GROMACS .gro file of C-alpha atoms in nm:
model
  247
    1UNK     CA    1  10.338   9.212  11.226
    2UNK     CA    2  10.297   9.436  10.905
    3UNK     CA    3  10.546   9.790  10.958
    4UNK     CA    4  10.462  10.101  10.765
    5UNK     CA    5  10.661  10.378  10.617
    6UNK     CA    6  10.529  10.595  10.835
    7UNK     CA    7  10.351  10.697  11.204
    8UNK     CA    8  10.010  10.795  11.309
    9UNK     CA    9  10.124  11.199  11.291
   10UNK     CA   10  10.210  11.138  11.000
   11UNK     CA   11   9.923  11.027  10.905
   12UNK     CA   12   9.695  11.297  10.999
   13UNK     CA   13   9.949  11.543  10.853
   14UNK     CA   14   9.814  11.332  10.503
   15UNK     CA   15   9.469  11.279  10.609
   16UNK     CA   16   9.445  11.670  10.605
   17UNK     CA   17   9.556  11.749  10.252
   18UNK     CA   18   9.398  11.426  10.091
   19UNK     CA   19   9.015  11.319  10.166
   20UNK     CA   20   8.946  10.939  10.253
   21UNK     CA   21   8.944  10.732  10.098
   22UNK     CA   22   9.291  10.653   9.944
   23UNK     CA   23   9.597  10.440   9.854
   24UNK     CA   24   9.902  10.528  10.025
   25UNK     CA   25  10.210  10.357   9.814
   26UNK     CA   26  10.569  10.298   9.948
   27UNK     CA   27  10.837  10.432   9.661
   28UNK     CA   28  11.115  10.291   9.808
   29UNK     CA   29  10.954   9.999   9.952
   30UNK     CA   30  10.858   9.956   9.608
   31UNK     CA   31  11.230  10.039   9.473
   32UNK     CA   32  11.371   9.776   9.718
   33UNK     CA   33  11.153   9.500   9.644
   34UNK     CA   34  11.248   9.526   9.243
   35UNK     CA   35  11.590   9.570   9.349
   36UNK     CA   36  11.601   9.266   9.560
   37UNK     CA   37  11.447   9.038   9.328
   38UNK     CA   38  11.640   9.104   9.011
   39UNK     CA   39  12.004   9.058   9.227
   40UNK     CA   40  11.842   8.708   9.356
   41UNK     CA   41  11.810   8.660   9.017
   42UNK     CA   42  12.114   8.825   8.870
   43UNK     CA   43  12.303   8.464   8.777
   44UNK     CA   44  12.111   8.441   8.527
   45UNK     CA   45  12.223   8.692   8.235
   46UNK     CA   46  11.960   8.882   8.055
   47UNK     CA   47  11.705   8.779   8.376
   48UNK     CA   48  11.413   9.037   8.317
   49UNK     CA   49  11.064   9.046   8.601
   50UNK     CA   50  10.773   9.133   8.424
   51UNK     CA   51  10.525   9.283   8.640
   52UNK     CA   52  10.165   9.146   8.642
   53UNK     CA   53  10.013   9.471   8.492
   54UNK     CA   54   9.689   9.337   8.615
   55UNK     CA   55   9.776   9.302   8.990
   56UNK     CA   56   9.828   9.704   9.006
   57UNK     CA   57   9.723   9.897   8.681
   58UNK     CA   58   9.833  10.243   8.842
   59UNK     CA   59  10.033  10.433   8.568
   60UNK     CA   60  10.261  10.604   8.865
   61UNK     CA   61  10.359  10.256   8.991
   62UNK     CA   62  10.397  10.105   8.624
   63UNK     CA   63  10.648  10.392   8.533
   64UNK     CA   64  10.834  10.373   8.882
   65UNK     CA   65  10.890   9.988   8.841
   66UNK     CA   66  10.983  10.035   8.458
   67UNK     CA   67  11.235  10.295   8.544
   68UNK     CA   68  11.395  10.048   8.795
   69UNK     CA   69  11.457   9.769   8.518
   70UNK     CA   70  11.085   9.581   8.512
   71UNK     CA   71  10.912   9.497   8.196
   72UNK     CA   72  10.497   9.473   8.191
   73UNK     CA   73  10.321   9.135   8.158
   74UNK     CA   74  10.024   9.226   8.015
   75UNK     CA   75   9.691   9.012   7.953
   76UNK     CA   76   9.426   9.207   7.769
   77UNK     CA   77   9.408   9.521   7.471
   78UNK     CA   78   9.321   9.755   7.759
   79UNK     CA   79   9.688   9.667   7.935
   80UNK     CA   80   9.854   9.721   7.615
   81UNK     CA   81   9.690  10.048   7.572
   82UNK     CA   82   9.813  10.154   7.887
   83UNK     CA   83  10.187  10.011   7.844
   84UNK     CA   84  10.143  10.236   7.489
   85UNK     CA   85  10.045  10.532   7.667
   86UNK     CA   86  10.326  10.509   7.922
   87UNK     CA   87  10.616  10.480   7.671
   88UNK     CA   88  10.644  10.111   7.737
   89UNK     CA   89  10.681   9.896   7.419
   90UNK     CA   90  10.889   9.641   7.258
   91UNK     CA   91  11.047   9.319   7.448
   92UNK     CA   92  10.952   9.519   7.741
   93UNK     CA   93  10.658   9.358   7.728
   94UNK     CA   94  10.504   9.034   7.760
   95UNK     CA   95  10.188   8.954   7.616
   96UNK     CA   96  10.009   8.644   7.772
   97UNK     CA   97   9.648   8.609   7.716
   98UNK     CA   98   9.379   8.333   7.689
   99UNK     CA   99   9.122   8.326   7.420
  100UNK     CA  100   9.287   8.583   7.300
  101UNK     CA  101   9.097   8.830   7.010
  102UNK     CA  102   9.245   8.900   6.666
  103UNK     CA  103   9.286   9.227   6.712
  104UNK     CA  104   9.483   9.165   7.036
  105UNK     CA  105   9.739   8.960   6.885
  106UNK     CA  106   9.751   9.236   6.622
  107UNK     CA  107   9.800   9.528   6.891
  108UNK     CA  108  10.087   9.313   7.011
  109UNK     CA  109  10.252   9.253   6.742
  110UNK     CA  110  10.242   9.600   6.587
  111UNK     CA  111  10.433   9.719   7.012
  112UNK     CA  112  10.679   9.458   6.921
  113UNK     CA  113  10.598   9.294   7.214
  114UNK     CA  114  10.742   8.930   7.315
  115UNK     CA  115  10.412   8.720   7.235
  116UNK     CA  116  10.351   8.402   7.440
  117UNK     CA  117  10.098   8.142   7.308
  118UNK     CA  118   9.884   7.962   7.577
  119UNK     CA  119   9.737   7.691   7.297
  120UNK     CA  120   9.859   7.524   7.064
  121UNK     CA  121   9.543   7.621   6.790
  122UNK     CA  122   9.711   7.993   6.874
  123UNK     CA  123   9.996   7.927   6.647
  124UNK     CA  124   9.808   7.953   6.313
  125UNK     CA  125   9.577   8.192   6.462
  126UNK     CA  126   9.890   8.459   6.506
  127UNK     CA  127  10.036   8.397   6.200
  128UNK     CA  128   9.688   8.502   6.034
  129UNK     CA  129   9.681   8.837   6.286
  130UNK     CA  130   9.995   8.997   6.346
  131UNK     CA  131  10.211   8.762   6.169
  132UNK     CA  132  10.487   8.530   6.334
  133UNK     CA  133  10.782   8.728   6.539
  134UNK     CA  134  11.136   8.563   6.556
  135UNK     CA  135  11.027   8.522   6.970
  136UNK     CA  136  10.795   8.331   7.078
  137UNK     CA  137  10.684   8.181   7.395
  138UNK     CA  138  10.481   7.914   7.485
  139UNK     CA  139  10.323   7.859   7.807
  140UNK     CA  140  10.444   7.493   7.914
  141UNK     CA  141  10.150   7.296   8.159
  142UNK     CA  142  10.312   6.991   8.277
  143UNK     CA  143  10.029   6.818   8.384
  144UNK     CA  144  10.018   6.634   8.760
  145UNK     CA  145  10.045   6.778   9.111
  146UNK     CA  146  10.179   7.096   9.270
  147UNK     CA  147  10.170   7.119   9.628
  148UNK     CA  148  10.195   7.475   9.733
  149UNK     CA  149  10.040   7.443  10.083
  150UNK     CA  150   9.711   7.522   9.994
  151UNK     CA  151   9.452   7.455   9.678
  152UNK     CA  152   9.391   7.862   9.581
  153UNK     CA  153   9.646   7.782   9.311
  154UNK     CA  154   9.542   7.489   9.215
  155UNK     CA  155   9.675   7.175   8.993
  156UNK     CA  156   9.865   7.184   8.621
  157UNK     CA  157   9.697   6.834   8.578
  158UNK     CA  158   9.297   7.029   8.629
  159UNK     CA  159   9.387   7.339   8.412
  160UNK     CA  160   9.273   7.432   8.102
  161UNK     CA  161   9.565   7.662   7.994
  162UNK     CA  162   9.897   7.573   7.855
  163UNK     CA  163  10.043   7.274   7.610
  164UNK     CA  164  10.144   6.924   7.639
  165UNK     CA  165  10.457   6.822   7.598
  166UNK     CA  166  10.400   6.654   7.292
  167UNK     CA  167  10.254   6.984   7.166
  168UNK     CA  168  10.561   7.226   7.289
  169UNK     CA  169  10.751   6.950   7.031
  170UNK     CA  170  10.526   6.996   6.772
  171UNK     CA  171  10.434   7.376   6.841
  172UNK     CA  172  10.864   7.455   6.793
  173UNK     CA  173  10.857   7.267   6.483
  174UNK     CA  174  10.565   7.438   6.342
  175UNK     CA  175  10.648   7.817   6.472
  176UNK     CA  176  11.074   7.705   6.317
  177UNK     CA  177  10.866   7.706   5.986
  178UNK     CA  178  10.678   8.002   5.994
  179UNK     CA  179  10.983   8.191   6.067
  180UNK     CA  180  11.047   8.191   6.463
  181UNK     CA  181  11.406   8.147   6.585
  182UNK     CA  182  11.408   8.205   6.903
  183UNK     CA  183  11.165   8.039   7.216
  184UNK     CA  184  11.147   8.033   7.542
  185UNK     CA  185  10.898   7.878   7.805
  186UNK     CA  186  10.647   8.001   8.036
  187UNK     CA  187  10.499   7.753   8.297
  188UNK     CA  188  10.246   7.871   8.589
  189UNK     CA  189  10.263   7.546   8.844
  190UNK     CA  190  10.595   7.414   8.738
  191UNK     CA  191  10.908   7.281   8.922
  192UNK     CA  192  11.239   7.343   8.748
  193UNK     CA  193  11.341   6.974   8.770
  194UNK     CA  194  11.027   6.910   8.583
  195UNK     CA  195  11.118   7.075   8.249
  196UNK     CA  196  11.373   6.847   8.175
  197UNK     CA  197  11.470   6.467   7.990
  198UNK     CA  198  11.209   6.486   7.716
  199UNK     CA  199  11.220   6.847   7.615
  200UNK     CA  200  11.596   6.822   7.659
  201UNK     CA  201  11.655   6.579   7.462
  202UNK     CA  202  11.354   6.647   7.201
  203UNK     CA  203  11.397   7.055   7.149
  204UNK     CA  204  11.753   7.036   7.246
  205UNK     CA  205  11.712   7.346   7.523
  206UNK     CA  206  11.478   7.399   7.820
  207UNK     CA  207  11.481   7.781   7.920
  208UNK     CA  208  11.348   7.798   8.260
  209UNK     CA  209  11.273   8.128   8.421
  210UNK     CA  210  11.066   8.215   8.722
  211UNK     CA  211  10.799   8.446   8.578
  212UNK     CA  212  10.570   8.387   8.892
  213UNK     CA  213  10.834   8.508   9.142
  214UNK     CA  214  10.677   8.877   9.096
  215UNK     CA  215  10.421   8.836   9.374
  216UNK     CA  216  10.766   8.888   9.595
  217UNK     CA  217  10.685   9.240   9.509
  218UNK     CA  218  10.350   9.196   9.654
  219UNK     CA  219  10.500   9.054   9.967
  220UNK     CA  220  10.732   9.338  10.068
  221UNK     CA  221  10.604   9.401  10.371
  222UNK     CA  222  10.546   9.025  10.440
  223UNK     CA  223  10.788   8.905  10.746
  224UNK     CA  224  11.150   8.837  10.563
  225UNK     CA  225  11.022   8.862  10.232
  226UNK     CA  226  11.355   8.981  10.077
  227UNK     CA  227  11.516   8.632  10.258
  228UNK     CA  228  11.228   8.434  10.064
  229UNK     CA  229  11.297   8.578   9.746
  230UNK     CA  230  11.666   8.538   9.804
  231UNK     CA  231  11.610   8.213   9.903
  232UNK     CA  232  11.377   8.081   9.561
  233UNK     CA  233  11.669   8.266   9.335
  234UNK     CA  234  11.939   8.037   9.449
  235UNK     CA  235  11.661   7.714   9.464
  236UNK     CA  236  11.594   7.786   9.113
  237UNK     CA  237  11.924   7.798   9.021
  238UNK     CA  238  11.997   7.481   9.142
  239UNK     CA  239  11.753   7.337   8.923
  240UNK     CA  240  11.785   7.555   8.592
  241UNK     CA  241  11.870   7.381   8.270
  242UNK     CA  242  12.014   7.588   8.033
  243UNK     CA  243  12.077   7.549   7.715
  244UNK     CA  244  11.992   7.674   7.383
  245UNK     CA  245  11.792   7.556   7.076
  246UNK     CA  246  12.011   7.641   6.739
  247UNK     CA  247  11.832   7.682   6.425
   0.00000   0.00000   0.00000
């Protein structure tokens, strides 16, 4: 059963001073949930959460996660805009988009925000708007089954988004001579054990990260959600290959 930060006098004490209807958001609920993420994750050095912009574009929340270590993932111009507006620019953001407008790309790249490519056609695309950073991701769709308990999610074998393995090969090659030097992977329905052999052995690194993990966030008030989130850390620990792809 869900708990809340606070009682049913307290309530009416709020009800009073602020008409119905309205969100009521937990600061340090919020606080602790960032908190407890990033020291499940804090083996990995340099381990940044980038919060899905789109799952809560509030500018009060934004600023209270980015002041407690977060970057913003952000999708479209309009979440960009409001990163911009907020202070937040840089590597503090990730840009991830899909059929993604020049000028978008552009707007990115003038934030100096990390860029990652969902297509492999995106590649020439960027260089021709915004030009080709020394960072690049690429989203990574391994194809085949997922099982997360349910079909909301989905397959990586039935989606549209994301490159082949042959094409993360042929994508590092290409970006290597337009000037990137540094990559690193993004995959939606991914295990860790799955990213490994071929682009081992072909790109000579496999990055893996857990950019999904931010719906623990989401789940703070979920039944031993901090346990769960401790809990995926360590599993995808156990199944991180790292190594690094030298020029």
């Amino acid at each position: 059963m869900k708990t809340l930060p606070y009682d049913k006098a307290k309530m009416e004490q709020i009800i009073k001073k602020y008409p119905t209807p309205f969100h009521i958001y937990d600061e340090a609920g919020i606080i602790s949930a960032a908190h407890n993420l990033q020291r499940a994750f804090q083996w990995n050095v340099g381990y940044k959460e980038y919060y899905a912009v789109k799952a809560c574009p509030n500018p009060a929340i934004l600023k209270l996660l980015h002041r407690n270590g977060c970057g913003m993932d952000c999708s479209s111009e309009t979440e960009l805009m409001l990163c911009e507006k907020l202070g937040i620019t840089g590597e503090d953001i990730m840009f991830s988009s899909n059929d993604t407008p020049a000028r978008e790309f552009e707007y990115a790249r003038k934030l100096g925000a990390i860029v990652n490519l969902d297509d492999y056609t995106h590649i020439d695309f960027l260089a021709q708007h915004g030009g080709i950073p020394e960072t690049v991701c690429l989203r990574y769709n391994s194809g085949g089954d997922f099982k997360l308990g349910n079909t909301i999610m989905g397959n990586p074998g039935d989606a549209k988004y994301g490159m082949t393995r042959r094409q993360i090969f042929d994508g590092v090659k290409k970006l290597m001579g337009l000037g990137a030097k540094k990559f690193g992977l993004h995959a939606f329905l991914v295990e860790a054990r799955q990213v490994d052999g071929q682009l081992e052995t072909g790109l000579g690194f496999a990055d893996v990260g857990a950019h999904q993990v931010r719906r623990g966030l989401h789940a703070r008030r979920r039944h031993g959600a901090e346990e769960v989130v401790e809990r995926v850390g360590h599993k995808v620990v156990e199944n991180t290959i790292r190594t690094r792809y030298q020029h």
